[in-house]
Short mmCIF file of C-alpha atoms (C1' of nucleotides) in Angstrom, two decimals:
data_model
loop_
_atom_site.label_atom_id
_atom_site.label_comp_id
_atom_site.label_asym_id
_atom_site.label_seq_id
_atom_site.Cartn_x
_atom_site.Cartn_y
_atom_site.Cartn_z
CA UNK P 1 -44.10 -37.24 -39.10
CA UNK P 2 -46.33 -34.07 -40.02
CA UNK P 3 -44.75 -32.47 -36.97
CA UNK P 4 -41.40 -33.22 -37.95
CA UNK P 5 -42.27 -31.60 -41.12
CA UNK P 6 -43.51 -28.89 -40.05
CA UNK P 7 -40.97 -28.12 -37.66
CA UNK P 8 -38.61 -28.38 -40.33
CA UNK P 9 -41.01 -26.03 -42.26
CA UNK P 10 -41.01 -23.92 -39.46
CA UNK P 11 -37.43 -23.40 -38.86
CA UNK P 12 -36.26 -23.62 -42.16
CA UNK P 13 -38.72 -22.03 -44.27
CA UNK P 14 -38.49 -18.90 -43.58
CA UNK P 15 -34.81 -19.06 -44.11
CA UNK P 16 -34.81 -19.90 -47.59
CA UNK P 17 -37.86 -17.92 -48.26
CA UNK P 18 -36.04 -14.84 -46.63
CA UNK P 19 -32.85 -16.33 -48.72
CA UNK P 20 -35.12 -16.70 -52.40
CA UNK P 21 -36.07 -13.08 -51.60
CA UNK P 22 -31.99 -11.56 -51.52
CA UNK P 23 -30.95 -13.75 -54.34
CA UNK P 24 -34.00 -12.00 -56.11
CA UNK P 25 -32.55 -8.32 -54.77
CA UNK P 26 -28.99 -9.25 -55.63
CA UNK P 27 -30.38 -10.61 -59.36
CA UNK P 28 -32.36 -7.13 -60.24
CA UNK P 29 -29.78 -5.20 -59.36
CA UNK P 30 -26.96 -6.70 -61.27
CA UNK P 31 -29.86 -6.32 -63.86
CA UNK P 32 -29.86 -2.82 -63.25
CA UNK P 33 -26.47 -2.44 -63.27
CA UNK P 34 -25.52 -4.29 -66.58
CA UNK P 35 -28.27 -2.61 -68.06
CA UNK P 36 -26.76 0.90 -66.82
CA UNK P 37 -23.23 0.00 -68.01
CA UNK P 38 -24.64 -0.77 -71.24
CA UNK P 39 -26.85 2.48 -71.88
CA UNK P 40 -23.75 4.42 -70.61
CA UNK P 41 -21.19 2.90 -73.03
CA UNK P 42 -23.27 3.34 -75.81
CA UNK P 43 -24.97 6.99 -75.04
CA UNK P 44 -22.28 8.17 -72.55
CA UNK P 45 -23.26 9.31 -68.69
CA UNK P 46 -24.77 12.33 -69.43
CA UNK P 47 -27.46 11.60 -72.71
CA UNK P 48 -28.27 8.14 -70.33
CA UNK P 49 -31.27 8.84 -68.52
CA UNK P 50 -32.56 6.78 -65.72
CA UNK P 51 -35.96 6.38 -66.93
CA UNK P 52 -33.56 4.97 -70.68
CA UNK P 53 -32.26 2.35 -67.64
CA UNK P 54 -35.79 1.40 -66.17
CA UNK P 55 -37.28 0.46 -69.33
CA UNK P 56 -34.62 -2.09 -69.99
CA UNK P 57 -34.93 -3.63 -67.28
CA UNK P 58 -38.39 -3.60 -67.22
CA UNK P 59 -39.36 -1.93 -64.25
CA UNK P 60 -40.79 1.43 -63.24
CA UNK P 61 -38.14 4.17 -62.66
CA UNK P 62 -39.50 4.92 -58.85
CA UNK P 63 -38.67 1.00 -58.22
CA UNK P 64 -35.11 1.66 -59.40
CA UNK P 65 -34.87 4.57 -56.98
CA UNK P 66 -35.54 1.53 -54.17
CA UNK P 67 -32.16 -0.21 -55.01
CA UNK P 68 -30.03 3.07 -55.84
CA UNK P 69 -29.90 6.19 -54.45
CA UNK P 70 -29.63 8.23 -57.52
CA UNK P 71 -28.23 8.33 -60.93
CA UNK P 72 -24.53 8.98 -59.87
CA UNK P 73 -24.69 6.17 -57.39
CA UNK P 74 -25.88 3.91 -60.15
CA UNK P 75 -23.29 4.64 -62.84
CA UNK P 76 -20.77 4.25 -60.04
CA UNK P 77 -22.03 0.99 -59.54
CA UNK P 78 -21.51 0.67 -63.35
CA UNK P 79 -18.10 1.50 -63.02
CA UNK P 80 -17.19 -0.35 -60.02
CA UNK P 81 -18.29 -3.88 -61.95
CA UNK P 82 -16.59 -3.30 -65.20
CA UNK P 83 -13.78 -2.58 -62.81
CA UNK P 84 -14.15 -6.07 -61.11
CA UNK P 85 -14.49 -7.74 -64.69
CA UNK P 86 -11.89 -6.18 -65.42
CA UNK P 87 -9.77 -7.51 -62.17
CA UNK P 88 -11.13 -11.11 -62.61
CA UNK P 89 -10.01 -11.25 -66.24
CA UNK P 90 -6.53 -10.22 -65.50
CA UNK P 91 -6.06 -12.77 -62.48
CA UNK P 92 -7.70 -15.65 -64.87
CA UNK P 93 -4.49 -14.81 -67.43
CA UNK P 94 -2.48 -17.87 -67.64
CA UNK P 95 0.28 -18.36 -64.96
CA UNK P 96 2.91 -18.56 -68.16
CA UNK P 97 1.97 -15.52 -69.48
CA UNK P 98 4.79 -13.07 -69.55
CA UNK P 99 4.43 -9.54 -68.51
CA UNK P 100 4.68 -8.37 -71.69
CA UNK P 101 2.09 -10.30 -73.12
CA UNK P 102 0.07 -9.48 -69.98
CA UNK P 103 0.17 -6.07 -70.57
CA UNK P 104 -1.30 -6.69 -74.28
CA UNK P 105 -4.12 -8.86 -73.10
CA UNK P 106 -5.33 -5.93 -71.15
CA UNK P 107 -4.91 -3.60 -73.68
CA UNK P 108 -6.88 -5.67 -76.54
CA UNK P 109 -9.51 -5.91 -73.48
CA UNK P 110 -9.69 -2.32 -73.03
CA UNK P 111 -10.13 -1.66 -76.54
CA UNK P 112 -13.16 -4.30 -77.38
CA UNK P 113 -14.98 -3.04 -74.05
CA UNK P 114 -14.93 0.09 -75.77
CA UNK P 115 -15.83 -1.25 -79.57
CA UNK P 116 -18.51 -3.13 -78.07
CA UNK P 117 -19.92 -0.25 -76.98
CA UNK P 118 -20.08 -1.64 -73.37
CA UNK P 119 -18.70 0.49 -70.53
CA UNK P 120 -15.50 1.48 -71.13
CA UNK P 121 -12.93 1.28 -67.92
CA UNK P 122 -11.90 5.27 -68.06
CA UNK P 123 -14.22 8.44 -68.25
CA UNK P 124 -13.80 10.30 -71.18
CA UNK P 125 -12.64 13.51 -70.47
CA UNK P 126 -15.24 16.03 -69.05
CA UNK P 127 -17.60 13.38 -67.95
CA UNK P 128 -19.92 14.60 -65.19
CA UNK P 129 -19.52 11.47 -63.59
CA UNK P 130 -15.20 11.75 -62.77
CA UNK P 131 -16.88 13.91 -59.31
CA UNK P 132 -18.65 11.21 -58.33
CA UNK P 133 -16.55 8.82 -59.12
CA UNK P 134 -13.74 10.45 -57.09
CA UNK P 135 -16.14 10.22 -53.62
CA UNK P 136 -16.71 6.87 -53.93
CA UNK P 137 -14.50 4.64 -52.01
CA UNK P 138 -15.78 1.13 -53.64
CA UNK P 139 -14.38 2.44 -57.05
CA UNK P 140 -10.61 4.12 -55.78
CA UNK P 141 -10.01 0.61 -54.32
CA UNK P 142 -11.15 -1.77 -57.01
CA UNK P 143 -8.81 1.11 -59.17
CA UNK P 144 -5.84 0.31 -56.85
CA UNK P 145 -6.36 -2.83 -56.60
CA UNK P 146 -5.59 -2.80 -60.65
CA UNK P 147 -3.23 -0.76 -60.44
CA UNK P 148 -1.29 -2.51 -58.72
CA UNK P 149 -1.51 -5.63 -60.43
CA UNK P 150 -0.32 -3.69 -63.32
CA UNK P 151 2.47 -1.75 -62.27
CA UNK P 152 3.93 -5.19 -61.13
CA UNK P 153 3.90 -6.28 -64.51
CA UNK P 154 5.21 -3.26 -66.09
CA UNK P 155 8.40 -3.23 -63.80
CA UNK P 156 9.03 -6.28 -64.96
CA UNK P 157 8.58 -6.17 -68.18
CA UNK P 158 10.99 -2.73 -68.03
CA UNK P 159 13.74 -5.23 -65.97
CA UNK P 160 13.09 -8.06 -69.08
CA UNK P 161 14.02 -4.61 -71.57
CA UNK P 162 10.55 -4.88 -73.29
CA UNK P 163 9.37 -1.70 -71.71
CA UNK P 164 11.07 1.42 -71.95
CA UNK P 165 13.09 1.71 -68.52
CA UNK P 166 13.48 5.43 -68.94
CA UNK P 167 9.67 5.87 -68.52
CA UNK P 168 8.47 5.85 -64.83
CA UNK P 169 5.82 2.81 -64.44
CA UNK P 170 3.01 5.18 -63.62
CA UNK P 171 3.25 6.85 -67.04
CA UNK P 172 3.11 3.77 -69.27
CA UNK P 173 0.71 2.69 -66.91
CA UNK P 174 -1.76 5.42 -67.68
CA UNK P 175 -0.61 5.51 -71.27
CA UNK P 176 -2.18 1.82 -71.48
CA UNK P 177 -5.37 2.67 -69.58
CA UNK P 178 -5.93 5.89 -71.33
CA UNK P 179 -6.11 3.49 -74.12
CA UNK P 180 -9.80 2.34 -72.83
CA UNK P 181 -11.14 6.30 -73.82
CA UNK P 182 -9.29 6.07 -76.86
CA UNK P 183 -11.32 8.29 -79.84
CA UNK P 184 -8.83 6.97 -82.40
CA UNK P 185 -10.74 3.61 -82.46
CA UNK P 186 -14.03 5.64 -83.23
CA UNK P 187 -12.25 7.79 -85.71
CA UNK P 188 -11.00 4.77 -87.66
CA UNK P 189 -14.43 2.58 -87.47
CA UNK P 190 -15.92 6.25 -88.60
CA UNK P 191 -13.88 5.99 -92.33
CA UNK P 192 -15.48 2.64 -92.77
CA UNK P 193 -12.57 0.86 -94.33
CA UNK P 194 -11.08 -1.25 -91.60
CA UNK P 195 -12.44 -4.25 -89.51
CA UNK P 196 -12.76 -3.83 -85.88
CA UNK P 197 -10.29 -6.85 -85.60
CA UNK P 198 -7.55 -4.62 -87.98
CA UNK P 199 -8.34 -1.67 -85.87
CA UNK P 200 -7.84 -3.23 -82.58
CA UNK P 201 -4.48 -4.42 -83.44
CA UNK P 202 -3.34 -1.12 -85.00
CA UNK P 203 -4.07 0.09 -81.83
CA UNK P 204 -2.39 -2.33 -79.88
CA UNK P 205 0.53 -2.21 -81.39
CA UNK P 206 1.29 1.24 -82.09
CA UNK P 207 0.35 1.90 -77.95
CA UNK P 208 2.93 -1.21 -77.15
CA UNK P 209 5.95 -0.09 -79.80
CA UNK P 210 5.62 3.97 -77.97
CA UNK P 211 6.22 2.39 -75.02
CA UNK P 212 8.87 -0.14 -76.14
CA UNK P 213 12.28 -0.04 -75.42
CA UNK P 214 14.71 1.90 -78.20
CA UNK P 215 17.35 0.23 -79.97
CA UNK L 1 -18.72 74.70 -97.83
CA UNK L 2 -20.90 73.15 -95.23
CA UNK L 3 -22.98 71.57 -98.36
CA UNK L 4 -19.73 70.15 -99.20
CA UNK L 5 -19.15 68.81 -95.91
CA UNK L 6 -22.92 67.58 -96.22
CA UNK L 7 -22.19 65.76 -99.41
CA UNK L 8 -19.18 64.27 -97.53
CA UNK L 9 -21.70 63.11 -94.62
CA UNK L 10 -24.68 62.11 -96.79
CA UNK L 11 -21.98 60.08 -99.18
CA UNK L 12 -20.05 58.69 -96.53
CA UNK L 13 -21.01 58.43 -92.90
CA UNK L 14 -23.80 56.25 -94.21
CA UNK L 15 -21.03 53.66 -95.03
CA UNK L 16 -19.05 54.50 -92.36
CA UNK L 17 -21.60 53.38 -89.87
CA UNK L 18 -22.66 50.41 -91.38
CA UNK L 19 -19.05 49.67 -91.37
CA UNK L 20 -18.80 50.44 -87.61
CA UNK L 21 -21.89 48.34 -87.26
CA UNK L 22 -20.73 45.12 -89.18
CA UNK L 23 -17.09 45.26 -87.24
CA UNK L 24 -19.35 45.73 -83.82
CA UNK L 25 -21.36 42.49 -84.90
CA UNK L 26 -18.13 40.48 -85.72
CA UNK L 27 -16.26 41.44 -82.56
CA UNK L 28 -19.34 40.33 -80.67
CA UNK L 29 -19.39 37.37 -82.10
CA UNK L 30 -15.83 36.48 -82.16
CA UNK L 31 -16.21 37.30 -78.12
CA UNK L 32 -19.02 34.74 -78.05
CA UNK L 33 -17.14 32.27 -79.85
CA UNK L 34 -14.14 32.55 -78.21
CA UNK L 35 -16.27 32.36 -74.99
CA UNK L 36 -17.85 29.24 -75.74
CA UNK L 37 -14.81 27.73 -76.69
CA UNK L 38 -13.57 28.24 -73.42
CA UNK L 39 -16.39 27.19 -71.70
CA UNK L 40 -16.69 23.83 -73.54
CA UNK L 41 -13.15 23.21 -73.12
CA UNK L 42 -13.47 23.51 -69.57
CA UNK L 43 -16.71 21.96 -68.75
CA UNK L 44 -17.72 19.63 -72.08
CA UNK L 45 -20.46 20.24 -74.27
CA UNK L 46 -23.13 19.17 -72.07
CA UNK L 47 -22.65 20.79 -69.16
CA UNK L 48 -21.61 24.19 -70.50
CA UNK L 49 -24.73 26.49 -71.06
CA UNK L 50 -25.41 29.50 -72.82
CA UNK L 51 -26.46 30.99 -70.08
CA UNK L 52 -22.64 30.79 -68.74
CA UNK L 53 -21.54 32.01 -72.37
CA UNK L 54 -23.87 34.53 -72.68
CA UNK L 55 -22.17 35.55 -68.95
CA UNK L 56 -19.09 35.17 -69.78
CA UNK L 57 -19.21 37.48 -72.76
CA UNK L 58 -21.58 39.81 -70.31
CA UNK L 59 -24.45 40.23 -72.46
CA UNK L 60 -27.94 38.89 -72.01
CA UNK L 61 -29.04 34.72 -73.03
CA UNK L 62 -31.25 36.15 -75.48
CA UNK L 63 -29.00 38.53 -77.63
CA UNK L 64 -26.85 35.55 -77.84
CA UNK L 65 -29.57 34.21 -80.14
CA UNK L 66 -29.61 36.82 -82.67
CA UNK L 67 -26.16 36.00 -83.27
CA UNK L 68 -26.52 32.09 -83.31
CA UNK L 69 -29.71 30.22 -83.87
CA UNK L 70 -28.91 27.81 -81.22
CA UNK L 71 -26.45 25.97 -78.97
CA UNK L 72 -25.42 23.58 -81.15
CA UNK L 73 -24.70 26.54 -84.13
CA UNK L 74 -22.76 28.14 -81.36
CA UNK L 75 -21.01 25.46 -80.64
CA UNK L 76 -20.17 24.19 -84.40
CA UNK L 77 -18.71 27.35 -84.62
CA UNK L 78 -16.05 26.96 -81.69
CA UNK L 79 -15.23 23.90 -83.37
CA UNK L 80 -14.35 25.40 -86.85
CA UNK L 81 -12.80 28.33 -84.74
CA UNK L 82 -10.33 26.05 -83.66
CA UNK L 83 -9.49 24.26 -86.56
CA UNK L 84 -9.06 27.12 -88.30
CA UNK L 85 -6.58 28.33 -85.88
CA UNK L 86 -4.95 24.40 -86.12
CA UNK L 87 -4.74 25.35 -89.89
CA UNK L 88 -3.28 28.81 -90.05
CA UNK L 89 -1.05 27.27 -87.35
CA UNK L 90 0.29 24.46 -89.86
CA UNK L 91 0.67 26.67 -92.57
CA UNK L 92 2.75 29.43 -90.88
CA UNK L 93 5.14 26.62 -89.87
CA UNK L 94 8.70 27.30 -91.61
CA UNK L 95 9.13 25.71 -94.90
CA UNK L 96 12.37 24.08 -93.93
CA UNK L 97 10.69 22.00 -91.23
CA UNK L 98 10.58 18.39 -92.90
CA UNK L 99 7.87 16.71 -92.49
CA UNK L 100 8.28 14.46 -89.61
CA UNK L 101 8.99 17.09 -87.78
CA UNK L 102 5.45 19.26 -88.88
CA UNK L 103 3.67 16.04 -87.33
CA UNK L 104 5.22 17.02 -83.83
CA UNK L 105 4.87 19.99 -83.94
CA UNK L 106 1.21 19.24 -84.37
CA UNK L 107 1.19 16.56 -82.26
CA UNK L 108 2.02 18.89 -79.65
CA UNK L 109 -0.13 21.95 -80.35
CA UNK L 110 -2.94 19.62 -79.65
CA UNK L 111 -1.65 18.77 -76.69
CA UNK L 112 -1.30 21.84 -75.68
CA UNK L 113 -4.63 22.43 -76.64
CA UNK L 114 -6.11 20.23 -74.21
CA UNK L 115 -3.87 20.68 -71.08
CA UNK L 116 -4.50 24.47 -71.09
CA UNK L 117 -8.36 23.52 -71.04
CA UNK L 118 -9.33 25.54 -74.20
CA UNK L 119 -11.15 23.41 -77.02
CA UNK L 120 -9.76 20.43 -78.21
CA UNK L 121 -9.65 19.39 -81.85
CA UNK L 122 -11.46 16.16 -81.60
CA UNK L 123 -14.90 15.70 -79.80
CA UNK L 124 -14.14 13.05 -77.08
CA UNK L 125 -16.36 9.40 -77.26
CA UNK L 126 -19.95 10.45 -76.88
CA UNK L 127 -20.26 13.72 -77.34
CA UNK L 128 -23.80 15.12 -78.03
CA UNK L 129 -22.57 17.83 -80.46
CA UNK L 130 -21.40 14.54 -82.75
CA UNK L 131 -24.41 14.53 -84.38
CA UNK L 132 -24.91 18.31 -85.11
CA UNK L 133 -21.17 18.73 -86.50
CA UNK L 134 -21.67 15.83 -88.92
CA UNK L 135 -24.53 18.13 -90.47
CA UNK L 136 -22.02 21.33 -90.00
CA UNK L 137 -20.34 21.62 -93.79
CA UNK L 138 -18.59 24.32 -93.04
CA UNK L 139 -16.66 21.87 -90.49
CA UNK L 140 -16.61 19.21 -92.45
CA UNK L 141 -14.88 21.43 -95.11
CA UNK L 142 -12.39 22.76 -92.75
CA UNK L 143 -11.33 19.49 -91.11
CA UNK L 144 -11.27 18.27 -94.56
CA UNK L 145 -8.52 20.76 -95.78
CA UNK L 146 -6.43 19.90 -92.45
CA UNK L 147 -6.56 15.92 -93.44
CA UNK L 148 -5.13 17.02 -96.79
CA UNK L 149 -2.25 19.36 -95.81
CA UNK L 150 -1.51 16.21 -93.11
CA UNK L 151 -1.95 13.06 -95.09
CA UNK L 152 0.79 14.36 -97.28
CA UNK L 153 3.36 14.74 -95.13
CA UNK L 154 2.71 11.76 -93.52
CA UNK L 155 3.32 10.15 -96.61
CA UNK L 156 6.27 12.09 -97.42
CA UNK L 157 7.51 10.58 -93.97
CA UNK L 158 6.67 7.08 -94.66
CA UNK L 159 8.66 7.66 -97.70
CA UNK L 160 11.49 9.10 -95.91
CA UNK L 161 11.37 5.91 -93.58
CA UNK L 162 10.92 8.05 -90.59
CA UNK L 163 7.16 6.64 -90.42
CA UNK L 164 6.07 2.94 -90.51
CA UNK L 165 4.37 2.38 -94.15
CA UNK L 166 2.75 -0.65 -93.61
CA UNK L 167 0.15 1.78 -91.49
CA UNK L 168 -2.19 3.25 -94.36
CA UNK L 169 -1.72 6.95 -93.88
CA UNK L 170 -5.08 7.62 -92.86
CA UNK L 171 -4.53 5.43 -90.00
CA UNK L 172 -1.66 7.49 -89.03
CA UNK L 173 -3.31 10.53 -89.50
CA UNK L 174 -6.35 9.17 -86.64
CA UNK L 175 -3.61 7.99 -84.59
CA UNK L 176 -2.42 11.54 -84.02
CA UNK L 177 -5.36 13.38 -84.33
CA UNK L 178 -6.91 11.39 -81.83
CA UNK L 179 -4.32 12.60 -79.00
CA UNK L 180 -6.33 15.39 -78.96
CA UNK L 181 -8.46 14.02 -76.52
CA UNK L 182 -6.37 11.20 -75.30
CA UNK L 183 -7.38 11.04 -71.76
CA UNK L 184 -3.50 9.94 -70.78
CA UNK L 185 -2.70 13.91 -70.35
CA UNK L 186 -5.76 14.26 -67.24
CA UNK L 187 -5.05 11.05 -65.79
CA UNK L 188 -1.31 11.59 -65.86
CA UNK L 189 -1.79 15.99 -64.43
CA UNK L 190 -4.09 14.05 -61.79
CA UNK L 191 -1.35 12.44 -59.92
CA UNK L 192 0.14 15.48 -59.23
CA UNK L 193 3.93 14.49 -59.86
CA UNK L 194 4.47 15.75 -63.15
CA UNK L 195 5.22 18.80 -64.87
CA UNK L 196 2.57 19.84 -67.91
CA UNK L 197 5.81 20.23 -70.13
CA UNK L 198 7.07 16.88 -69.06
CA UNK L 199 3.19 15.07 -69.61
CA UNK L 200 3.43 16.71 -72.97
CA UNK L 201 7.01 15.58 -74.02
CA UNK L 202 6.12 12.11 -72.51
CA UNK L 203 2.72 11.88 -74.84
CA UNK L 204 4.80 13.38 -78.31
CA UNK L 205 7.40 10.53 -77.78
CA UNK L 206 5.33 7.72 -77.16
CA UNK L 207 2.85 8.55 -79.75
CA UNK L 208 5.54 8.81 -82.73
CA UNK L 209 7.87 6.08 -81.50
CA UNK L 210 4.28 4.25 -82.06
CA UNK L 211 4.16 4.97 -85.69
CA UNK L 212 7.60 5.04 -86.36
CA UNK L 213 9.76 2.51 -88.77
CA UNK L 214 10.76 -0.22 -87.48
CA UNK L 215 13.65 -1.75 -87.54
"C1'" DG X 1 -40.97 -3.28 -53.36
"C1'" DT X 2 -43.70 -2.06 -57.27
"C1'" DC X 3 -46.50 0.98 -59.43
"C1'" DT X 4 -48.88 5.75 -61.14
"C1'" DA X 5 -48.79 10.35 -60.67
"C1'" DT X 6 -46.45 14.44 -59.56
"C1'" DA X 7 -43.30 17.81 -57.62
"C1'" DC X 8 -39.16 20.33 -58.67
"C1'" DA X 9 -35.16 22.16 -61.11
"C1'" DG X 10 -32.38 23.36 -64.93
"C1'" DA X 11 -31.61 24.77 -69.42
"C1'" DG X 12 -32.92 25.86 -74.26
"C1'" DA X 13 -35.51 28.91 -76.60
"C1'" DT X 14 -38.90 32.88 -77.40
"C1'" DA X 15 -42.03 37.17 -76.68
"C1'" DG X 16 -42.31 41.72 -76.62
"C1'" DA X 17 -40.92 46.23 -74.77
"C1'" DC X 18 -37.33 49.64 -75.52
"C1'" DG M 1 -29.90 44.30 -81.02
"C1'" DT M 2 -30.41 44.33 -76.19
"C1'" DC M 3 -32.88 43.49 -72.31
"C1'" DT M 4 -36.42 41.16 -68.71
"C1'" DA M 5 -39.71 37.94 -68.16
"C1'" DT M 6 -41.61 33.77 -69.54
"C1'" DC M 7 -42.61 29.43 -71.90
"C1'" DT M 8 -41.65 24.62 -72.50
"C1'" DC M 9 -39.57 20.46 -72.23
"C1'" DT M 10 -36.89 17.08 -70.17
"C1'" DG M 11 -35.04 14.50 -66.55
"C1'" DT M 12 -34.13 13.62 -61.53
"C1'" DA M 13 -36.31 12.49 -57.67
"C1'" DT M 14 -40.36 11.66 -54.42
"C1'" DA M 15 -45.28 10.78 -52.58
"C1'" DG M 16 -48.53 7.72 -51.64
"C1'" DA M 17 -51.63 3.83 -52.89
"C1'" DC M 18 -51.45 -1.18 -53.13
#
DNA sequence: GTCTATACAGAGATAGAC
DNA sequence: GTCTATCTCTGTATAGAC
């Protein structure tokens, strides 16, 4: 009996132990990473500091260093997640949902990442981070991978007459995700007259009617 | 004679000089300004240094300080730079224009703004100089007197019908000014298949068919 | 893998001669 | 007012003990 046990402890122990000890990895990193997206949607990439990162988490900066290989691989990390969010909300859209109606579910996303002061999906302009970004092949395919889902809908939203037809589908489709760097949001919080709900939908509905079809 | 030529000297070379002098200082600074402006529109706030403006303008780091106390002085100053310029801009427009059409024409000078890399209006999301401007009354004042001269012809184009008026005007006014640094222009130049003139067209249409009446 | 301590670099700002 | 040389601080990254 003890030898059955043990041989079970000794071939399956160190499985799980080995196991218990990636789950742990895979855990403090998505720590570090959620705490990175955060610090960079609030501060932006460049005022974020990787010692600002360490202290949320609660470890010492030289440990981070052990799961990342520097601060630009980090915040690419960053990006590459809200990217995925991003993804995995789109595909969990209702199957009825018409393109349309598609396209302004990701737009009202888009716009609370970035009033929630989490990540936002784009780089504002003349972030030090769009160099980076550009080398790293995890984040061009999660981007295509969106895009494409996107342009689909767009097409047929244009064939359905909802979207203007005359606009290629690349255009509207960066005029949507441009929406995610949007400073009109901040401008508009900044007066401190409107909700965040009222500005959201301002937003979302002056972006859809531009890119509406005309009578 | 000569004492009269003297007198002439003593009375008014003096002046003169000083005169000289004091349009010497202001060309050297407008170079500096102008300088930084460039630089920031190019590279952002953060990265640009005044080392690089202090190159640009080919004169050493430190007699850039005796002109501004610091980089974020320096920078303030590009800022009201520019909306001066946006101002004398909007006021040399012809009287005849109506009023709709003063809002594209603006519309598109900041556009323009940004695609030829030269400072844009609005600080994008983030921006360290955020804080320093808010302090900066002489921007405040400026941008002020730009919301004014704005705010009433959008009104004047609500009233028209040409713009929506169920937006409050200030709204309006965000929307627009906040294309300064929409990030649609970069990502749309970055695929490569599109002429500047036909991003900027594309951004102007979409923008004010946003705002417009409906029907 | 985590820590403390430190090296190294870049950039803002200043001193002091001319 | 301009220059060269320097100070100082901050932030990335690494060394080395445990």
């Amino acid at each position: 009996m003890t030898e059955a046990i043990d041989k079970i402890g000794v071939m399956n122990i160190p499985q799980l132990r080995r196991s218990f000890k990636e789950q742990m990895h895979q855990a403090r990193e998505e720590a570090i990473v959620t705490a990175a997206s955060r610090l960079m949607g609030k501060k932006g990439f460049e005022a974020m500091t990787v010692e600002d990162v360490a202290c949320a988490v609660g470890i010492a900066k030289a440990s981070l260093y052990k799961h990342f290989a520097g601060k630009d691989e980090l915040c690419a990390a960053a990006m590459v997640q809200v990217v995925d969010r991003t993804g995995r909300f789109l595909r969990e859209l209702p199957a009825s949902l018409p393109p349309l109606e598609r396209l302004r579910a990701l737009l009202r996303w888009l716009l609370e990442l970035q009033l929630t002061d989490e990540m936002p999906l784009m780089l504002s302009r003349n972030s030090g981070l769009a160099g980076p970004l550009k080398a790293c092949e995890a984040y061009q395919a999660a981007l295509r991978d969106l895009h494409g889902l996107v342009i689909g809908w767009i097409e047929q939203a244009q064939q359905a007459g909802q979207i203007n037809p005359a606009l290629p589908s690349d255009v509207v489709m960066c005029a949507i995700f441009a929406r995610a760097a949007d400073p009109m949001l901040r401008l508009l919080r900044d007066r401190g007259t409107y909700s965040d709900a009222q500005i959201v939908d301002w937003a979302v509905d002056s972006c859809l009617s531009g890119l509406a079809a005309r009578a």
